[in-house]
Amino acid sequence: RETGIGTGPHRAKDMEGIQLSHVLVLIGAAVVTVPLCQFLRLGSVLGFLAAGALVGPSGLEVITDVAGIRHFAELGVVFLLFVIGVELRPARLWRMRRAVFGLGSAQVVVTGAGLAAALSLLGYGPRSAVLVGLALALSSTAFVVQILAERRHLRTEYGRATFGVLLLQDLAVVPLLALVPLLATRDDSVGGDIGLALLEGVAILALVIVLGRFMLRPVFQRVARYGTSEIFAALVVLLVLGAAFLTQEMGLSMAMGAFMAGLLVADSEYRHQIVADIQPFRGFLLGLFFMSVGMSVDLGYMVEEPARFGAMLLGLLGLKAALLWVLCRLFRHGARDSAAIALILAQSGEFAFVIFTVASDAKLLSAAQFQELALVVALSMVVTPLLAAFAERARSQTPAPVGAAPEAQPQRQVLIAGFGRVGRRVADILTGAGVPYTAVERNAERVARARGRGYSVFFGDASRADVLAAAGADTALLAVITLDDITATEQLVSNLRRQFPGLAIHARGHDRAACEELLRLGANVAVAENLEVSLRLARDSLVGAGFPVNEADALVSRVRSQEYARIHAGLDAHAGAAERSDQP
């Protein structure tokens, strides 16, 4: 079969044509264009597209073998679908069920149908119109989530509704990819194709449950316990590529297999480490995929017919925004919030490129249609910052909807790095106070015992900031670092402060010098372990010698304040000396 991501008999031959010089050119182009687009607030996706267009056949013509690079780059989509599967947790979906399954489902179906009708008027066949309409209904998760996070809107009603729609759109990619080979066959109707896709999805989910429960978790347990971090990462890659290969052999797409593999580990205690290990592969290969799309796009189409592309762009943005505004009002969102949601989701996103590429390979789209659609999607992403600005204006001074009950917001968690004796006691106290937490620990046996006792602890290298990021450091109330290795603690504090400037960090240090260094590296609070032990011994000794308890407590409290004041004074002195050394 030659339909779907990662299929086709000529794949091996195409991949043999990839040269080291091509890889160097692509990396060099990305290094130039991606930071530039990020600086212009256009996003990394457009940066990768621009890099591909720059060096491709319609640009400088440095690389002309687009097919070979694209087949290899399709592995980026495979890893992307795997991460989506890992993040598909039932608890998360249930918490946002109204936004995801209500508004999100309605948006994809209604907007897809409206766009399919408009595409039919432009000469698209019924099968391609249905697929393309649904693909264009998807928005850019990368753009929108970044904008919401930067403006601290993710926890507002508007932000939660927007994120819920995006989450459903991400999930919709999987059945859409499964639908492509069915639409490519000319035997059945479109309705029958969709029915088959749904049945296929149900069968796959049943297989996932069986395999995940009885086979995969024991394998991860043994590798985590007896293997190295490199072997664990190798197992993750083997899982992704192995599942992709198996589904390809079954006649499905590789992306479908990767999504299934992600579902297998979505609820396991290893998911945070798995996501951290897979991110480098996903980031590089997905960037390569978008560059291959950029190389496939001919900018001459837009130059030849600017009026047509302008009309298609305005039609796409206007139709999506209008339909979504109506749906938001039907789901009882305020008029201003509805306008903001409709505007910020009016563009099409990165998943459209994935579906268009697969549809083009399956002959559902002609070369001209692929060029036309890819350019329209890219243009819609270019205007996203402008749409976000309009959305911000639309929701300014938003009145609260009359009679609308506010949705419950999930309480922010404390993130505990390390789950030895110190971490476990912190977790016990937090639990007693009703404060939720998530702990990360790299000792597999310790994780297994703690989870058996009901602790919320996950396997992962707690000294790595990317693992804590996968565990939710970006939304955590604060991070408590209880690692026994002071070098690892210092490196983790430094990395967390750089990646998450607003995160409060409380760290465990051994002595006064260690605490000074941790504070210098960015910790908000550093607790000297040796100092606390000596203070407790001194307090108990005073009480044992006949001192009144209140006087002993007051004396120890005064000494504690003095000692920590000296730690901060030492930090200030160090900073002043460093500042003086920088002066000419």
PDB file of N, CA, C and O in Angstrom, residues 307-347:
ATOM      1  N   ALA A 307      -5.127  37.249  -5.694  1.00  0.00           N
ATOM      2  CA  ALA A 307      -6.521  37.508  -5.329  1.00  0.00           C
ATOM      3  C   ALA A 307      -7.211  36.223  -4.872  1.00  0.00           C
ATOM      4  O   ALA A 307      -7.981  36.224  -3.893  1.00  0.00           O
ATOM      5  N   ARG A 308      -6.938  35.112  -5.555  1.00  0.00           N
ATOM      6  CA  ARG A 308      -7.566  33.849  -5.190  1.00  0.00           C
ATOM      7  C   ARG A 308      -7.121  33.414  -3.789  1.00  0.00           C
ATOM      8  O   ARG A 308      -7.935  33.002  -2.959  1.00  0.00           O
ATOM      9  N   PHE A 309      -5.820  33.538  -3.521  1.00  0.00           N
ATOM     10  CA  PHE A 309      -5.319  33.126  -2.215  1.00  0.00           C
ATOM     11  C   PHE A 309      -5.820  34.057  -1.112  1.00  0.00           C
ATOM     12  O   PHE A 309      -6.123  33.610  -0.004  1.00  0.00           O
ATOM     13  N   GLY A 310      -5.915  35.332  -1.413  1.00  0.00           N
ATOM     14  CA  GLY A 310      -6.465  36.259  -0.426  1.00  0.00           C
ATOM     15  C   GLY A 310      -7.915  35.955  -0.097  1.00  0.00           C
ATOM     16  O   GLY A 310      -8.319  35.985   1.070  1.00  0.00           O
ATOM     17  N   ALA A 311      -8.689  35.630  -1.119  1.00  0.00           N
ATOM     18  CA  ALA A 311     -10.094  35.302  -0.895  1.00  0.00           C
ATOM     19  C   ALA A 311     -10.230  34.000  -0.107  1.00  0.00           C
ATOM     20  O   ALA A 311     -11.081  33.886   0.792  1.00  0.00           O
ATOM     21  N   MET A 312      -9.400  32.992  -0.431  1.00  0.00           N
ATOM     22  CA  MET A 312      -9.463  31.721   0.294  1.00  0.00           C
ATOM     23  C   MET A 312      -9.069  31.915   1.753  1.00  0.00           C
ATOM     24  O   MET A 312      -9.682  31.323   2.655  1.00  0.00           O
ATOM     25  N   LEU A 313      -8.065  32.748   1.990  1.00  0.00           N
ATOM     26  CA  LEU A 313      -7.638  32.995   3.363  1.00  0.00           C
ATOM     27  C   LEU A 313      -8.740  33.682   4.162  1.00  0.00           C
ATOM     28  O   LEU A 313      -9.072  33.262   5.277  1.00  0.00           O
ATOM     29  N   LEU A 314      -9.325  34.723   3.599  1.00  0.00           N
ATOM     30  CA  LEU A 314     -10.391  35.432   4.296  1.00  0.00           C
ATOM     31  C   LEU A 314     -11.608  34.528   4.496  1.00  0.00           C
ATOM     32  O   LEU A 314     -12.268  34.577   5.545  1.00  0.00           O
ATOM     33  N   GLY A 315     -11.900  33.709   3.499  1.00  0.00           N
ATOM     34  CA  GLY A 315     -13.022  32.789   3.630  1.00  0.00           C
ATOM     35  C   GLY A 315     -12.798  31.773   4.737  1.00  0.00           C
ATOM     36  O   GLY A 315     -13.706  31.474   5.524  1.00  0.00           O
ATOM     37  N   LEU A 316     -11.568  31.226   4.806  1.00  0.00           N
ATOM     38  CA  LEU A 316     -11.246  30.259   5.858  1.00  0.00           C
ATOM     39  C   LEU A 316     -11.379  30.887   7.238  1.00  0.00           C
ATOM     40  O   LEU A 316     -12.061  30.344   8.123  1.00  0.00           O
ATOM     41  N   LEU A 317     -10.744  32.044   7.444  1.00  0.00           N
ATOM     42  CA  LEU A 317     -10.772  32.691   8.751  1.00  0.00           C
ATOM     43  C   LEU A 317     -12.194  33.120   9.125  1.00  0.00           C
ATOM     44  O   LEU A 317     -12.634  32.924  10.268  1.00  0.00           O
ATOM     45  N   GLY A 318     -12.905  33.701   8.152  1.00  0.00           N
ATOM     46  CA  GLY A 318     -14.249  34.192   8.436  1.00  0.00           C
ATOM     47  C   GLY A 318     -15.227  33.078   8.759  1.00  0.00           C
ATOM     48  O   GLY A 318     -16.001  33.175   9.715  1.00  0.00           O
ATOM     49  N   LEU A 319     -15.197  31.991   7.964  1.00  0.00           N
ATOM     50  CA  LEU A 319     -16.135  30.889   8.190  1.00  0.00           C
ATOM     51  C   LEU A 319     -15.854  30.182   9.507  1.00  0.00           C
ATOM     52  O   LEU A 319     -16.776  29.893  10.284  1.00  0.00           O
ATOM     53  N   LYS A 320     -14.572  29.904   9.801  1.00  0.00           N
ATOM     54  CA  LYS A 320     -14.241  29.239  11.056  1.00  0.00           C
ATOM     55  C   LYS A 320     -14.636  30.093  12.258  1.00  0.00           C
ATOM     56  O   LYS A 320     -15.225  29.605  13.224  1.00  0.00           O
ATOM     57  N   ALA A 321     -14.318  31.386  12.191  1.00  0.00           N
ATOM     58  CA  ALA A 321     -14.620  32.266  13.322  1.00  0.00           C
ATOM     59  C   ALA A 321     -16.128  32.396  13.532  1.00  0.00           C
ATOM     60  O   ALA A 321     -16.616  32.355  14.671  1.00  0.00           O
ATOM     61  N   ALA A 322     -16.884  32.538  12.442  1.00  0.00           N
ATOM     62  CA  ALA A 322     -18.331  32.714  12.569  1.00  0.00           C
ATOM     63  C   ALA A 322     -18.991  31.472  13.160  1.00  0.00           C
ATOM     64  O   ALA A 322     -19.821  31.567  14.088  1.00  0.00           O
ATOM     65  N   LEU A 323     -18.638  30.294  12.642  1.00  0.00           N
ATOM     66  CA  LEU A 323     -19.247  29.068  13.145  1.00  0.00           C
ATOM     67  C   LEU A 323     -18.865  28.808  14.603  1.00  0.00           C
ATOM     68  O   LEU A 323     -19.704  28.392  15.410  1.00  0.00           O
ATOM     69  N   LEU A 324     -17.599  29.061  14.949  1.00  0.00           N
ATOM     70  CA  LEU A 324     -17.169  28.814  16.319  1.00  0.00           C
ATOM     71  C   LEU A 324     -17.805  29.796  17.288  1.00  0.00           C
ATOM     72  O   LEU A 324     -18.125  29.444  18.435  1.00  0.00           O
ATOM     73  N   TRP A 325     -18.010  31.023  16.860  1.00  0.00           N
ATOM     74  CA  TRP A 325     -18.681  31.997  17.729  1.00  0.00           C
ATOM     75  C   TRP A 325     -20.094  31.532  18.063  1.00  0.00           C
ATOM     76  O   TRP A 325     -20.533  31.589  19.225  1.00  0.00           O
ATOM     77  N   VAL A 326     -20.816  31.053  17.047  1.00  0.00           N
ATOM     78  CA  VAL A 326     -22.173  30.566  17.267  1.00  0.00           C
ATOM     79  C   VAL A 326     -22.157  29.373  18.230  1.00  0.00           C
ATOM     80  O   VAL A 326     -22.969  29.283  19.159  1.00  0.00           O
ATOM     81  N   LEU A 327     -21.222  28.449  18.030  1.00  0.00           N
ATOM     82  CA  LEU A 327     -21.145  27.280  18.897  1.00  0.00           C
ATOM     83  C   LEU A 327     -20.821  27.672  20.335  1.00  0.00           C
ATOM     84  O   LEU A 327     -21.380  27.110  21.285  1.00  0.00           O
ATOM     85  N   CYS A 328     -19.901  28.609  20.504  1.00  0.00           N
ATOM     86  CA  CYS A 328     -19.562  29.055  21.860  1.00  0.00           C
ATOM     87  C   CYS A 328     -20.769  29.679  22.558  1.00  0.00           C
ATOM     88  O   CYS A 328     -20.986  29.462  23.763  1.00  0.00           O
ATOM     89  N   ARG A 329     -21.551  30.431  21.823  1.00  0.00           N
ATOM     90  CA  ARG A 329     -22.747  31.021  22.416  1.00  0.00           C
ATOM     91  C   ARG A 329     -23.750  29.936  22.804  1.00  0.00           C
ATOM     92  O   ARG A 329     -24.394  30.024  23.854  1.00  0.00           O
ATOM     93  N   LEU A 330     -23.859  28.886  21.954  1.00  0.00           N
ATOM     94  CA  LEU A 330     -24.765  27.790  22.273  1.00  0.00           C
ATOM     95  C   LEU A 330     -24.310  27.044  23.526  1.00  0.00           C
ATOM     96  O   LEU A 330     -25.140  26.487  24.259  1.00  0.00           O
ATOM     97  N   PHE A 331     -23.008  27.035  23.775  1.00  0.00           N
ATOM     98  CA  PHE A 331     -22.481  26.398  24.980  1.00  0.00           C
ATOM     99  C   PHE A 331     -22.374  27.390  26.142  1.00  0.00           C
ATOM    100  O   PHE A 331     -21.656  27.159  27.111  1.00  0.00           O
ATOM    101  N   ARG A 332     -23.080  28.512  26.015  1.00  0.00           N
ATOM    102  CA  ARG A 332     -23.275  29.487  27.096  1.00  0.00           C
ATOM    103  C   ARG A 332     -22.004  30.208  27.522  1.00  0.00           C
ATOM    104  O   ARG A 332     -21.839  30.549  28.704  1.00  0.00           O
ATOM    105  N   HIS A 333     -21.119  30.443  26.582  1.00  0.00           N
ATOM    106  CA  HIS A 333     -19.993  31.331  26.862  1.00  0.00           C
ATOM    107  C   HIS A 333     -20.434  32.765  26.576  1.00  0.00           C
ATOM    108  O   HIS A 333     -21.281  33.004  25.708  1.00  0.00           O
ATOM    109  N   GLY A 334     -19.858  33.707  27.285  1.00  0.00           N
ATOM    110  CA  GLY A 334     -20.190  35.105  27.072  1.00  0.00           C
ATOM    111  C   GLY A 334     -19.863  35.556  25.664  1.00  0.00           C
ATOM    112  O   GLY A 334     -19.033  34.958  24.972  1.00  0.00           O
ATOM    113  N   ALA A 335     -20.493  36.650  25.237  1.00  0.00           N
ATOM    114  CA  ALA A 335     -20.304  37.124  23.863  1.00  0.00           C
ATOM    115  C   ALA A 335     -18.848  37.492  23.593  1.00  0.00           C
ATOM    116  O   ALA A 335     -18.290  37.170  22.533  1.00  0.00           O
ATOM    117  N   ARG A 336     -18.218  38.162  24.553  1.00  0.00           N
ATOM    118  CA  ARG A 336     -16.829  38.584  24.347  1.00  0.00           C
ATOM    119  C   ARG A 336     -15.874  37.390  24.390  1.00  0.00           C
ATOM    120  O   ARG A 336     -14.944  37.295  23.577  1.00  0.00           O
ATOM    121  N   ASP A 337     -16.078  36.487  25.337  1.00  0.00           N
ATOM    122  CA  ASP A 337     -15.251  35.279  25.370  1.00  0.00           C
ATOM    123  C   ASP A 337     -15.449  34.450  24.107  1.00  0.00           C
ATOM    124  O   ASP A 337     -14.494  33.875  23.574  1.00  0.00           O
ATOM    125  N   SER A 338     -16.673  34.361  23.629  1.00  0.00           N
ATOM    126  CA  SER A 338     -16.952  33.611  22.400  1.00  0.00           C
ATOM    127  C   SER A 338     -16.207  34.217  21.227  1.00  0.00           C
ATOM    128  O   SER A 338     -15.638  33.496  20.395  1.00  0.00           O
ATOM    129  N   ALA A 339     -16.199  35.551  21.152  1.00  0.00           N
ATOM    130  CA  ALA A 339     -15.470  36.214  20.062  1.00  0.00           C
ATOM    131  C   ALA A 339     -13.973  35.950  20.169  1.00  0.00           C
ATOM    132  O   ALA A 339     -13.302  35.708  19.152  1.00  0.00           O
ATOM    133  N   ALA A 340     -13.455  35.965  21.403  1.00  0.00           N
ATOM    134  CA  ALA A 340     -12.017  35.720  21.583  1.00  0.00           C
ATOM    135  C   ALA A 340     -11.651  34.287  21.198  1.00  0.00           C
ATOM    136  O   ALA A 340     -10.639  34.048  20.531  1.00  0.00           O
ATOM    137  N   ILE A 341     -12.462  33.312  21.625  1.00  0.00           N
ATOM    138  CA  ILE A 341     -12.203  31.916  21.274  1.00  0.00           C
ATOM    139  C   ILE A 341     -12.255  31.728  19.764  1.00  0.00           C
ATOM    140  O   ILE A 341     -11.402  31.052  19.167  1.00  0.00           O
ATOM    141  N   ALA A 342     -13.272  32.320  19.134  1.00  0.00           N
ATOM    142  CA  ALA A 342     -13.427  32.181  17.682  1.00  0.00           C
ATOM    143  C   ALA A 342     -12.252  32.782  16.928  1.00  0.00           C
ATOM    144  O   ALA A 342     -11.758  32.205  15.948  1.00  0.00           O
ATOM    145  N   LEU A 343     -11.749  33.919  17.376  1.00  0.00           N
ATOM    146  CA  LEU A 343     -10.650  34.584  16.671  1.00  0.00           C
ATOM    147  C   LEU A 343      -9.333  33.832  16.825  1.00  0.00           C
ATOM    148  O   LEU A 343      -8.604  33.639  15.854  1.00  0.00           O
ATOM    149  N   ILE A 344      -9.045  33.400  18.045  1.00  0.00           N
ATOM    150  CA  ILE A 344      -7.733  32.788  18.260  1.00  0.00           C
ATOM    151  C   ILE A 344      -7.647  31.385  17.660  1.00  0.00           C
ATOM    152  O   ILE A 344      -6.552  30.859  17.431  1.00  0.00           O
ATOM    153  N   LEU A 345      -8.807  30.766  17.362  1.00  0.00           N
ATOM    154  CA  LEU A 345      -8.820  29.441  16.741  1.00  0.00           C
ATOM    155  C   LEU A 345      -9.190  29.498  15.265  1.00  0.00           C
ATOM    156  O   LEU A 345      -9.439  28.463  14.645  1.00  0.00           O
ATOM    157  N   ALA A 346      -9.203  30.683  14.673  1.00  0.00           N
ATOM    158  CA  ALA A 346      -9.674  30.815  13.282  1.00  0.00           C
ATOM    159  C   ALA A 346      -8.672  30.277  12.274  1.00  0.00           C
ATOM    160  O   ALA A 346      -9.056  29.939  11.139  1.00  0.00           O
ATOM    161  N   GLN A 347      -7.397  30.220  12.631  1.00  0.00           N
ATOM    162  CA  GLN A 347      -6.397  29.734  11.672  1.00  0.00           C
ATOM    163  C   GLN A 347      -6.440  28.209  11.563  1.00  0.00           C
ATOM    164  O   GLN A 347      -7.070  27.538  12.366  1.00  0.00           O
TER     165      GLN A 347
END
